[in-house]
């Protein structure tokens, strides 16, 4: 199997299809499986390297759901796109990841970085799926209450270095893993900006970096009113500082912008 940097060359766009009623950016839009599958196919046509399918909202304040509840809206979508669209499953649960992998998912995107479910590392290791490990301070219910760091870039890097070592110790091949600073997950506007400004601190860990700035509230707090343009600008800034994969809702705009940015490299 290919190392992640060959499968996802820099820059690659990860499209987002949330099949949850309450996602902060596209909640409810993709509840009909035919609509969700069509959105995933369109993202692939627009140049997404992979589409991230999620059945549990991680928006600030959200509560957890059971594996069955999380799988219910996802399975019909995966059945419709299996084989045609490269899929990442946005989950922290081993049972959800295992079923999604059976249905063709090639990446597991875990916003808890293998901390929530002790069986998830084994599922990833046993399947050979790609893995995204993301940093989060606190949990979705409380993370935005009062996030604090002495040195956000160094602390996020140290966390991801430890989670990467854990994944490898559990049998996950290091060359299948990418790392994500977790924009908006227990961070202020200034923390989010600092993480992109100092992305080199994360890159020093030697793994490709994935950044998800698309439609995050920091953009509006910076004064943006057109979230699509603002998301694209943040994605280009992250790419320029070394990000490999960009997670985005508006795929065509991101693919065009990143291809043009790449032409200057
Ligand atoms: N952001 C969200 C969800 N999953 N995964 C990674 N690796 N990185 C991110 O930045 C990230 C993520 C939140 O955004 P969204 O999917 O739009 O909303 P929700 O979690 O409410 O479904």
PDB file of C-alpha atoms and ligand atoms in Angstrom:
ATOM      1  CA  UNK A   1       0.000   0.000   0.000  1.00  0.00           C
ATOM      2  CA  UNK A   2       1.189   3.491  -0.835  1.00  0.00           C
ATOM      3  CA  UNK A   3       2.577   5.843   1.834  1.00  0.00           C
ATOM      4  CA  UNK A   4       0.152   8.674   2.585  1.00  0.00           C
ATOM      5  CA  UNK A   5       2.381  11.287   0.921  1.00  0.00           C
ATOM      6  CA  UNK A   6       2.174   9.427  -2.405  1.00  0.00           C
ATOM      7  CA  UNK A   7      -1.549   8.762  -2.151  1.00  0.00           C
ATOM      8  CA  UNK A   8      -2.231  12.414  -1.187  1.00  0.00           C
ATOM      9  CA  UNK A   9       0.324  14.682  -2.868  1.00  0.00           C
ATOM     10  CA  UNK A  10       0.627  18.288  -1.692  1.00  0.00           C
ATOM     11  CA  UNK A  11      -1.870  19.931  -2.043  1.00  0.00           C
ATOM     12  CA  UNK A  12      -4.830  17.549  -1.793  1.00  0.00           C
ATOM     13  CA  UNK A  13      -8.374  18.549  -0.872  1.00  0.00           C
ATOM     14  CA  UNK A  14     -10.526  16.494   1.495  1.00  0.00           C
ATOM     15  CA  UNK A  15     -14.214  17.293   0.858  1.00  0.00           C
ATOM     16  CA  UNK A  16     -16.648  17.259   3.803  1.00  0.00           C
ATOM     17  CA  UNK A  17     -20.007  15.491   3.866  1.00  0.00           C
ATOM     18  CA  UNK A  18     -21.611  15.636   7.306  1.00  0.00           C
ATOM     19  CA  UNK A  19     -24.667  13.392   7.583  1.00  0.00           C
ATOM     20  CA  UNK A  20     -25.637  14.868  10.941  1.00  0.00           C
ATOM     21  CA  UNK A  21     -28.620  17.061  11.744  1.00  0.00           C
ATOM     22  CA  UNK A  22     -26.514  19.540  13.733  1.00  0.00           C
ATOM     23  CA  UNK A  23     -23.068  20.094  12.157  1.00  0.00           C
ATOM     24  CA  UNK A  24     -22.066  23.686  12.684  1.00  0.00           C
ATOM     25  CA  UNK A  25     -21.442  24.365   9.000  1.00  0.00           C
ATOM     26  CA  UNK A  26     -23.647  22.084   6.885  1.00  0.00           C
ATOM     27  CA  UNK A  27     -25.931  20.492   9.480  1.00  0.00           C
ATOM     28  CA  UNK A  28     -28.979  18.820   8.009  1.00  0.00           C
ATOM     29  CA  UNK A  29     -28.032  19.476   4.386  1.00  0.00           C
ATOM     30  CA  UNK A  30     -27.060  15.869   3.670  1.00  0.00           C
ATOM     31  CA  UNK A  31     -29.568  13.845   5.709  1.00  0.00           C
ATOM     32  CA  UNK A  32     -31.090  12.244   2.594  1.00  0.00           C
ATOM     33  CA  UNK A  33     -28.577   9.539   1.536  1.00  0.00           C
ATOM     34  CA  UNK A  34     -29.153  10.208  -2.167  1.00  0.00           C
ATOM     35  CA  UNK A  35     -28.402  13.904  -1.640  1.00  0.00           C
ATOM     36  CA  UNK A  36     -25.313  13.108   0.456  1.00  0.00           C
ATOM     37  CA  UNK A  37     -24.032  10.581  -2.099  1.00  0.00           C
ATOM     38  CA  UNK A  38     -24.572  13.061  -4.932  1.00  0.00           C
ATOM     39  CA  UNK A  39     -22.662  15.714  -2.958  1.00  0.00           C
ATOM     40  CA  UNK A  40     -19.763  13.287  -2.422  1.00  0.00           C
ATOM     41  CA  UNK A  41     -19.668  12.398  -6.136  1.00  0.00           C
ATOM     42  CA  UNK A  42     -19.725  16.059  -7.100  1.00  0.00           C
ATOM     43  CA  UNK A  43     -16.814  16.780  -4.730  1.00  0.00           C
ATOM     44  CA  UNK A  44     -14.793  13.958  -6.339  1.00  0.00           C
ATOM     45  CA  UNK A  45     -15.619  15.364  -9.807  1.00  0.00           C
ATOM     46  CA  UNK A  46     -14.474  18.797  -8.631  1.00  0.00           C
ATOM     47  CA  UNK A  47     -11.091  17.375  -7.694  1.00  0.00           C
ATOM     48  CA  UNK A  48     -11.361  16.242  -4.072  1.00  0.00           C
ATOM     49  CA  UNK A  49      -8.732  13.560  -3.407  1.00  0.00           C
ATOM     50  CA  UNK A  50     -10.987  12.093  -0.719  1.00  0.00           C
ATOM     51  CA  UNK A  51     -14.359  12.826   0.907  1.00  0.00           C
ATOM     52  CA  UNK A  52     -14.687  12.829   4.711  1.00  0.00           C
ATOM     53  CA  UNK A  53     -18.026  11.354   5.808  1.00  0.00           C
ATOM     54  CA  UNK A  54     -19.103  12.059   9.395  1.00  0.00           C
ATOM     55  CA  UNK A  55     -22.109  10.936  11.419  1.00  0.00           C
ATOM     56  CA  UNK A  56     -21.310  12.614  14.722  1.00  0.00           C
ATOM     57  CA  UNK A  57     -21.088  16.371  15.065  1.00  0.00           C
ATOM     58  CA  UNK A  58     -18.013  17.674  16.855  1.00  0.00           C
ATOM     59  CA  UNK A  59     -19.288  21.235  17.003  1.00  0.00           C
ATOM     60  CA  UNK A  60     -18.666  23.061  20.283  1.00  0.00           C
ATOM     61  CA  UNK A  61     -21.227  21.945  22.871  1.00  0.00           C
ATOM     62  CA  UNK A  62     -22.326  18.736  21.132  1.00  0.00           C
ATOM     63  CA  UNK A  63     -23.049  15.527  23.031  1.00  0.00           C
ATOM     64  CA  UNK A  64     -21.956  12.066  21.918  1.00  0.00           C
ATOM     65  CA  UNK A  65     -24.079   9.454  20.130  1.00  0.00           C
ATOM     66  CA  UNK A  66     -23.869   5.634  20.194  1.00  0.00           C
ATOM     67  CA  UNK A  67     -22.081   3.657  17.449  1.00  0.00           C
ATOM     68  CA  UNK A  68     -25.441   2.446  16.099  1.00  0.00           C
ATOM     69  CA  UNK A  69     -26.845   5.968  15.961  1.00  0.00           C
ATOM     70  CA  UNK A  70     -23.694   7.196  14.296  1.00  0.00           C
ATOM     71  CA  UNK A  71     -23.739   4.378  11.704  1.00  0.00           C
ATOM     72  CA  UNK A  72     -27.432   4.683  10.796  1.00  0.00           C
ATOM     73  CA  UNK A  73     -27.102   7.722   8.490  1.00  0.00           C
ATOM     74  CA  UNK A  74     -23.601   6.815   7.274  1.00  0.00           C
ATOM     75  CA  UNK A  75     -24.106   3.269   5.968  1.00  0.00           C
ATOM     76  CA  UNK A  76     -26.601   4.129   3.193  1.00  0.00           C
ATOM     77  CA  UNK A  77     -24.287   6.903   1.997  1.00  0.00           C
ATOM     78  CA  UNK A  78     -21.225   4.656   1.944  1.00  0.00           C
ATOM     79  CA  UNK A  79     -23.217   1.935   0.139  1.00  0.00           C
ATOM     80  CA  UNK A  80     -24.093   4.435  -2.585  1.00  0.00           C
ATOM     81  CA  UNK A  81     -20.571   5.784  -3.158  1.00  0.00           C
ATOM     82  CA  UNK A  82     -18.490   2.624  -2.491  1.00  0.00           C
ATOM     83  CA  UNK A  83     -15.932   2.091  -5.190  1.00  0.00           C
ATOM     84  CA  UNK A  84     -16.678   5.381  -6.951  1.00  0.00           C
ATOM     85  CA  UNK A  85     -15.504   7.968  -4.422  1.00  0.00           C
ATOM     86  CA  UNK A  86     -12.447   7.729  -2.098  1.00  0.00           C
ATOM     87  CA  UNK A  87     -13.798   7.902   1.464  1.00  0.00           C
ATOM     88  CA  UNK A  88     -12.474   8.969   4.849  1.00  0.00           C
ATOM     89  CA  UNK A  89     -14.628   8.177   7.884  1.00  0.00           C
ATOM     90  CA  UNK A  90     -14.762  10.930  10.524  1.00  0.00           C
ATOM     91  CA  UNK A  91     -15.215   8.874  13.688  1.00  0.00           C
ATOM     92  CA  UNK A  92     -13.661   8.109  17.067  1.00  0.00           C
ATOM     93  CA  UNK A  93     -15.377   4.712  17.356  1.00  0.00           C
ATOM     94  CA  UNK A  94     -13.854   1.356  16.405  1.00  0.00           C
ATOM     95  CA  UNK A  95     -17.226  -0.173  15.429  1.00  0.00           C
ATOM     96  CA  UNK A  96     -18.013   2.727  13.091  1.00  0.00           C
ATOM     97  CA  UNK A  97     -14.528   2.698  11.535  1.00  0.00           C
ATOM     98  CA  UNK A  98     -14.626  -1.086  11.028  1.00  0.00           C
ATOM     99  CA  UNK A  99     -17.989  -0.967   9.237  1.00  0.00           C
ATOM    100  CA  UNK A 100     -16.911   2.003   7.108  1.00  0.00           C
ATOM    101  CA  UNK A 101     -13.703   0.223   6.115  1.00  0.00           C
ATOM    102  CA  UNK A 102     -15.764  -2.842   5.120  1.00  0.00           C
ATOM    103  CA  UNK A 103     -17.776  -0.482   2.929  1.00  0.00           C
ATOM    104  CA  UNK A 104     -14.621   0.883   1.272  1.00  0.00           C
ATOM    105  CA  UNK A 105     -13.306   3.731   3.460  1.00  0.00           C
ATOM    106  CA  UNK A 106      -9.544   4.098   3.100  1.00  0.00           C
ATOM    107  CA  UNK A 107      -8.886   6.648   5.865  1.00  0.00           C
ATOM    108  CA  UNK A 108      -9.967   7.002   9.497  1.00  0.00           C
ATOM    109  CA  UNK A 109     -10.143  10.627  10.676  1.00  0.00           C
ATOM    110  CA  UNK A 110     -10.236  10.616  14.481  1.00  0.00           C
ATOM    111  CA  UNK A 111     -10.603  14.013  16.161  1.00  0.00           C
ATOM    112  CA  UNK A 112      -9.677  12.368  19.478  1.00  0.00           C
ATOM    113  CA  UNK A 113      -6.370  10.988  18.120  1.00  0.00           C
ATOM    114  CA  UNK A 114      -7.121   7.432  19.377  1.00  0.00           C
ATOM    115  CA  UNK A 115      -8.012   8.549  22.929  1.00  0.00           C
ATOM    116  CA  UNK A 116     -11.762   7.828  22.902  1.00  0.00           C
ATOM    117  CA  UNK A 117     -11.977   4.153  21.955  1.00  0.00           C
ATOM    118  CA  UNK A 118      -9.266   1.685  23.016  1.00  0.00           C
ATOM    119  CA  UNK A 119     -10.127  -0.595  20.071  1.00  0.00           C
ATOM    120  CA  UNK A 120      -9.774   1.953  17.272  1.00  0.00           C
ATOM    121  CA  UNK A 121      -5.975   1.713  16.904  1.00  0.00           C
ATOM    122  CA  UNK A 122      -6.290  -2.053  16.350  1.00  0.00           C
ATOM    123  CA  UNK A 123      -8.964  -1.589  13.686  1.00  0.00           C
ATOM    124  CA  UNK A 124      -6.761   0.895  11.814  1.00  0.00           C
ATOM    125  CA  UNK A 125      -3.624  -1.250  12.207  1.00  0.00           C
ATOM    126  CA  UNK A 126      -5.404  -4.431  11.100  1.00  0.00           C
ATOM    127  CA  UNK A 127      -6.970  -2.852   8.023  1.00  0.00           C
ATOM    128  CA  UNK A 128      -3.993  -0.814   6.812  1.00  0.00           C
ATOM    129  CA  UNK A 129      -6.249   2.252   6.513  1.00  0.00           C
ATOM    130  CA  UNK A 130      -4.744   5.738   6.492  1.00  0.00           C
ATOM    131  CA  UNK A 131      -5.139   7.646   9.761  1.00  0.00           C
ATOM    132  CA  UNK A 132      -5.508  11.312  10.676  1.00  0.00           C
ATOM    133  CA  UNK A 133      -4.601  12.175  14.280  1.00  0.00           C
ATOM    134  CA  UNK A 134      -6.040  15.534  15.399  1.00  0.00           C
ATOM    135  CA  UNK A 135      -5.290  17.694  18.428  1.00  0.00           C
ATOM    136  CA  UNK A 136      -8.146  18.786  20.678  1.00  0.00           C
ATOM    137  CA  UNK A 137      -7.912  20.444  24.101  1.00  0.00           C
ATOM    138  CA  UNK A 138     -10.768  19.237  26.323  1.00  0.00           C
ATOM    139  CA  UNK A 139     -13.831  17.693  24.687  1.00  0.00           C
ATOM    140  CA  UNK A 140     -16.487  19.100  22.340  1.00  0.00           C
ATOM    141  CA  UNK A 141     -18.843  19.960  25.219  1.00  0.00           C
ATOM    142  CA  UNK A 142     -16.346  22.191  26.994  1.00  0.00           C
ATOM    143  CA  UNK A 143     -13.445  22.912  24.655  1.00  0.00           C
ATOM    144  CA  UNK A 144     -14.303  26.505  23.765  1.00  0.00           C
ATOM    145  CA  UNK A 145     -14.978  27.678  27.334  1.00  0.00           C
ATOM    146  CA  UNK A 146     -11.491  28.957  28.182  1.00  0.00           C
ATOM    147  CA  UNK A 147      -8.714  27.380  26.089  1.00  0.00           C
ATOM    148  CA  UNK A 148      -5.230  28.117  27.441  1.00  0.00           C
ATOM    149  CA  UNK A 149      -1.684  27.280  26.354  1.00  0.00           C
ATOM    150  CA  UNK A 150       1.774  28.547  27.299  1.00  0.00           C
ATOM    151  CA  UNK A 151       3.030  27.836  23.770  1.00  0.00           C
ATOM    152  CA  UNK A 152       0.262  26.534  21.535  1.00  0.00           C
ATOM    153  CA  UNK A 153       2.454  25.304  18.646  1.00  0.00           C
ATOM    154  CA  UNK A 154       4.883  23.446  20.909  1.00  0.00           C
ATOM    155  CA  UNK A 155       2.088  21.904  23.014  1.00  0.00           C
ATOM    156  CA  UNK A 156       0.078  20.752  19.992  1.00  0.00           C
ATOM    157  CA  UNK A 157       3.231  19.283  18.425  1.00  0.00           C
ATOM    158  CA  UNK A 158       4.175  17.461  21.641  1.00  0.00           C
ATOM    159  CA  UNK A 159       0.660  16.007  21.881  1.00  0.00           C
ATOM    160  CA  UNK A 160       0.682  14.820  18.260  1.00  0.00           C
ATOM    161  CA  UNK A 161       4.173  13.370  18.630  1.00  0.00           C
ATOM    162  CA  UNK A 162       2.951  11.313  21.606  1.00  0.00           C
ATOM    163  CA  UNK A 163      -0.219  10.172  19.781  1.00  0.00           C
ATOM    164  CA  UNK A 164       1.826   9.221  16.703  1.00  0.00           C
ATOM    165  CA  UNK A 165       4.151   7.124  18.903  1.00  0.00           C
ATOM    166  CA  UNK A 166       1.080   5.495  20.480  1.00  0.00           C
ATOM    167  CA  UNK A 167      -0.416   4.661  17.063  1.00  0.00           C
ATOM    168  CA  UNK A 168       2.872   3.152  15.875  1.00  0.00           C
ATOM    169  CA  UNK A 169       3.210   1.129  19.104  1.00  0.00           C
ATOM    170  CA  UNK A 170      -0.292  -0.232  18.432  1.00  0.00           C
ATOM    171  CA  UNK A 171       0.804  -1.454  14.990  1.00  0.00           C
ATOM    172  CA  UNK A 172      -0.218   1.435  12.705  1.00  0.00           C
ATOM    173  CA  UNK A 173       2.411   2.012   9.985  1.00  0.00           C
ATOM    174  CA  UNK A 174       3.888   5.502  10.475  1.00  0.00           C
ATOM    175  CA  UNK A 175       3.887   6.173   6.732  1.00  0.00           C
ATOM    176  CA  UNK A 176       0.094   5.932   6.711  1.00  0.00           C
ATOM    177  CA  UNK A 177      -0.469   8.701   9.292  1.00  0.00           C
ATOM    178  CA  UNK A 178      -1.063  12.441   8.928  1.00  0.00           C
ATOM    179  CA  UNK A 179      -1.312  15.015  11.738  1.00  0.00           C
ATOM    180  CA  UNK A 180      -3.794  17.862  12.246  1.00  0.00           C
ATOM    181  CA  UNK A 181      -3.539  20.846  14.638  1.00  0.00           C
ATOM    182  CA  UNK A 182      -7.337  20.787  15.124  1.00  0.00           C
ATOM    183  CA  UNK A 183      -8.334  24.335  14.214  1.00  0.00           C
ATOM    184  CA  UNK A 184     -11.166  25.437  16.543  1.00  0.00           C
ATOM    185  CA  UNK A 185     -10.911  22.459  18.885  1.00  0.00           C
ATOM    186  CA  UNK A 186     -10.121  24.108  22.222  1.00  0.00           C
ATOM    187  CA  UNK A 187      -8.480  27.190  20.670  1.00  0.00           C
ATOM    188  CA  UNK A 188      -9.024  30.932  20.541  1.00  0.00           C
ATOM    189  CA  UNK A 189      -8.766  32.939  17.311  1.00  0.00           C
ATOM    190  CA  UNK A 190      -5.170  33.815  18.226  1.00  0.00           C
ATOM    191  CA  UNK A 191      -4.301  30.153  18.927  1.00  0.00           C
ATOM    192  CA  UNK A 192      -5.671  29.134  15.509  1.00  0.00           C
ATOM    193  CA  UNK A 193      -3.673  31.843  13.731  1.00  0.00           C
ATOM    194  CA  UNK A 194      -0.513  31.006  15.658  1.00  0.00           C
ATOM    195  CA  UNK A 195      -0.805  27.313  14.721  1.00  0.00           C
ATOM    196  CA  UNK A 196      -0.823  28.179  11.008  1.00  0.00           C
ATOM    197  CA  UNK A 197       1.903  30.835  11.340  1.00  0.00           C
ATOM    198  CA  UNK A 198       4.118  28.297  13.079  1.00  0.00           C
ATOM    199  CA  UNK A 199       3.109  25.206  11.120  1.00  0.00           C
ATOM    200  CA  UNK A 200       6.846  24.426  10.763  1.00  0.00           C
ATOM    201  CA  UNK A 201       6.793  23.226  14.389  1.00  0.00           C
ATOM    202  CA  UNK A 202       4.304  20.504  13.388  1.00  0.00           C
ATOM    203  CA  UNK A 203       6.059  19.749  10.100  1.00  0.00           C
ATOM    204  CA  UNK A 204       9.220  19.001  12.101  1.00  0.00           C
ATOM    205  CA  UNK A 205       7.526  15.785  13.247  1.00  0.00           C
ATOM    206  CA  UNK A 206       8.073  14.503   9.708  1.00  0.00           C
ATOM    207  CA  UNK A 207       4.468  13.652   8.866  1.00  0.00           C
ATOM    208  CA  UNK A 208       2.124  15.322   6.346  1.00  0.00           C
ATOM    209  CA  UNK A 209      -0.138  17.910   7.968  1.00  0.00           C
ATOM    210  CA  UNK A 210      -3.893  18.198   7.379  1.00  0.00           C
ATOM    211  CA  UNK A 211      -5.617  21.517   8.142  1.00  0.00           C
ATOM    212  CA  UNK A 212      -9.365  22.129   8.468  1.00  0.00           C
ATOM    213  CA  UNK A 213     -10.085  25.866   8.556  1.00  0.00           C
ATOM    214  CA  UNK A 214     -13.165  25.695   6.312  1.00  0.00           C
ATOM    215  CA  UNK A 215     -16.169  27.651   7.672  1.00  0.00           C
ATOM    216  CA  UNK A 216     -14.711  27.758  11.199  1.00  0.00           C
ATOM    217  CA  UNK A 217     -15.940  30.560  13.450  1.00  0.00           C
ATOM    218  CA  UNK A 218     -12.470  32.149  13.625  1.00  0.00           C
ATOM    219  CA  UNK A 219     -13.036  33.389  10.058  1.00  0.00           C
ATOM    220  CA  UNK A 220     -16.154  35.331  11.048  1.00  0.00           C
ATOM    221  CA  UNK A 221     -14.373  36.613  14.167  1.00  0.00           C
ATOM    222  CA  UNK A 222     -11.699  38.031  11.851  1.00  0.00           C
ATOM    223  CA  UNK A 223     -14.483  40.009  10.176  1.00  0.00           C
ATOM    224  CA  UNK A 224     -15.190  37.748   7.185  1.00  0.00           C
ATOM    225  CA  UNK A 225     -18.732  37.796   5.800  1.00  0.00           C
ATOM    226  CA  UNK A 226     -18.129  35.519   2.787  1.00  0.00           C
ATOM    227  CA  UNK A 227     -17.053  32.294   4.504  1.00  0.00           C
ATOM    228  CA  UNK A 228     -16.142  30.593   1.256  1.00  0.00           C
ATOM    229  CA  UNK A 229     -13.575  33.234   0.281  1.00  0.00           C
ATOM    230  CA  UNK A 230     -12.288  33.384   3.832  1.00  0.00           C
ATOM    231  CA  UNK A 231     -11.923  29.586   3.988  1.00  0.00           C
ATOM    232  CA  UNK A 232      -9.989  29.559   0.729  1.00  0.00           C
ATOM    233  CA  UNK A 233      -7.620  32.263   2.002  1.00  0.00           C
ATOM    234  CA  UNK A 234      -6.947  30.289   5.182  1.00  0.00           C
ATOM    235  CA  UNK A 235      -6.369  27.128   3.127  1.00  0.00           C
ATOM    236  CA  UNK A 236      -3.858  28.866   0.871  1.00  0.00           C
ATOM    237  CA  UNK A 237      -2.074  30.321   3.920  1.00  0.00           C
ATOM    238  CA  UNK A 238      -1.851  26.828   5.435  1.00  0.00           C
ATOM    239  CA  UNK A 239      -0.650  25.336   2.148  1.00  0.00           C
ATOM    240  CA  UNK A 240       2.013  28.036   1.778  1.00  0.00           C
ATOM    241  CA  UNK A 241       3.307  27.132   5.233  1.00  0.00           C
ATOM    242  CA  UNK A 242       3.534  23.452   4.353  1.00  0.00           C
ATOM    243  CA  UNK A 243       0.126  21.814   4.827  1.00  0.00           C
ATOM    244  CA  UNK A 244      -0.464  18.836   2.526  1.00  0.00           C
ATOM    245  CA  UNK A 245      -4.199  18.054   2.875  1.00  0.00           C
ATOM    246  CA  UNK A 246      -6.868  20.726   3.268  1.00  0.00           C
ATOM    247  CA  UNK A 247     -10.297  19.728   4.649  1.00  0.00           C
ATOM    248  CA  UNK A 248     -12.950  21.859   2.945  1.00  0.00           C
ATOM    249  CA  UNK A 249     -16.671  22.129   2.291  1.00  0.00           C
ATOM    250  CA  UNK A 250     -16.411  24.167  -0.960  1.00  0.00           C
ATOM    251  CA  UNK A 251     -14.249  21.772  -2.938  1.00  0.00           C
ATOM    252  CA  UNK A 252     -14.103  23.455  -6.338  1.00  0.00           C
ATOM    253  CA  UNK A 253     -13.014  26.811  -4.900  1.00  0.00           C
ATOM    254  CA  UNK A 254     -10.302  25.149  -2.816  1.00  0.00           C
ATOM    255  CA  UNK A 255      -9.007  22.952  -5.664  1.00  0.00           C
ATOM    256  CA  UNK A 256      -8.758  25.954  -8.014  1.00  0.00           C
ATOM    257  CA  UNK A 257      -7.072  28.181  -5.425  1.00  0.00           C
ATOM    258  CA  UNK A 258      -4.569  25.548  -4.316  1.00  0.00           C
ATOM    259  CA  UNK A 259      -3.675  24.582  -7.884  1.00  0.00           C
ATOM    260  CA  UNK A 260      -2.945  28.214  -8.668  1.00  0.00           C
ATOM    261  CA  UNK A 261      -0.985  28.667  -5.418  1.00  0.00           C
ATOM    262  CA  UNK A 262       0.997  25.544  -6.320  1.00  0.00           C
ATOM    263  CA  UNK A 263       1.952  27.005  -9.699  1.00  0.00           C
ATOM    264  CA  UNK A 264       4.022  29.633  -7.819  1.00  0.00           C
ATOM    265  CA  UNK A 265       5.979  26.975  -5.912  1.00  0.00           C
TER     266      UNK A 265
HETATM  267  N1  LIG B   1     -13.128  19.781  11.854  1.00  0.00           N
HETATM  268  C1  LIG B   1     -14.391  19.331  12.033  1.00  0.00           C
HETATM  269  C2  LIG B   1     -14.670  17.962  12.005  1.00  0.00           C
HETATM  270  N2  LIG B   1     -13.704  17.062  11.759  1.00  0.00           N
HETATM  271  N3  LIG B   1     -11.441  16.568  11.334  1.00  0.00           N
HETATM  272  C3  LIG B   1     -10.166  16.982  11.146  1.00  0.00           C
HETATM  273  N4  LIG B   1      -9.193  16.079  10.917  1.00  0.00           N
HETATM  274  N5  LIG B   1      -9.825  18.309  11.195  1.00  0.00           N
HETATM  275  C4  LIG B   1     -10.760  19.280  11.424  1.00  0.00           C
HETATM  276  O1  LIG B   1     -10.391  20.481  11.475  1.00  0.00           O
HETATM  277  C5  LIG B   1     -12.122  18.871  11.624  1.00  0.00           C
HETATM  278  C6  LIG B   1     -12.424  17.479  11.576  1.00  0.00           C
HETATM  279  C7  LIG B   1     -15.483  20.307  12.290  1.00  0.00           C
HETATM  280  O2  LIG B   1     -16.010  20.809  11.127  1.00  0.00           O
HETATM  281  P1  LIG B   1     -17.352  20.302  10.391  1.00  0.00           P
HETATM  282  O3  LIG B   1     -17.161  18.948   9.827  1.00  0.00           O
HETATM  283  O4  LIG B   1     -17.707  21.328   9.407  1.00  0.00           O
HETATM  284  O5  LIG B   1     -18.477  20.290  11.499  1.00  0.00           O
HETATM  285  P2  LIG B   1     -19.032  19.175  12.512  1.00  0.00           P
HETATM  286  O6  LIG B   1     -17.939  18.607  13.317  1.00  0.00           O
HETATM  287  O7  LIG B   1     -19.997  19.955  13.373  1.00  0.00           O
HETATM  288  O8  LIG B   1     -19.714  18.120  11.735  1.00  0.00           O
END
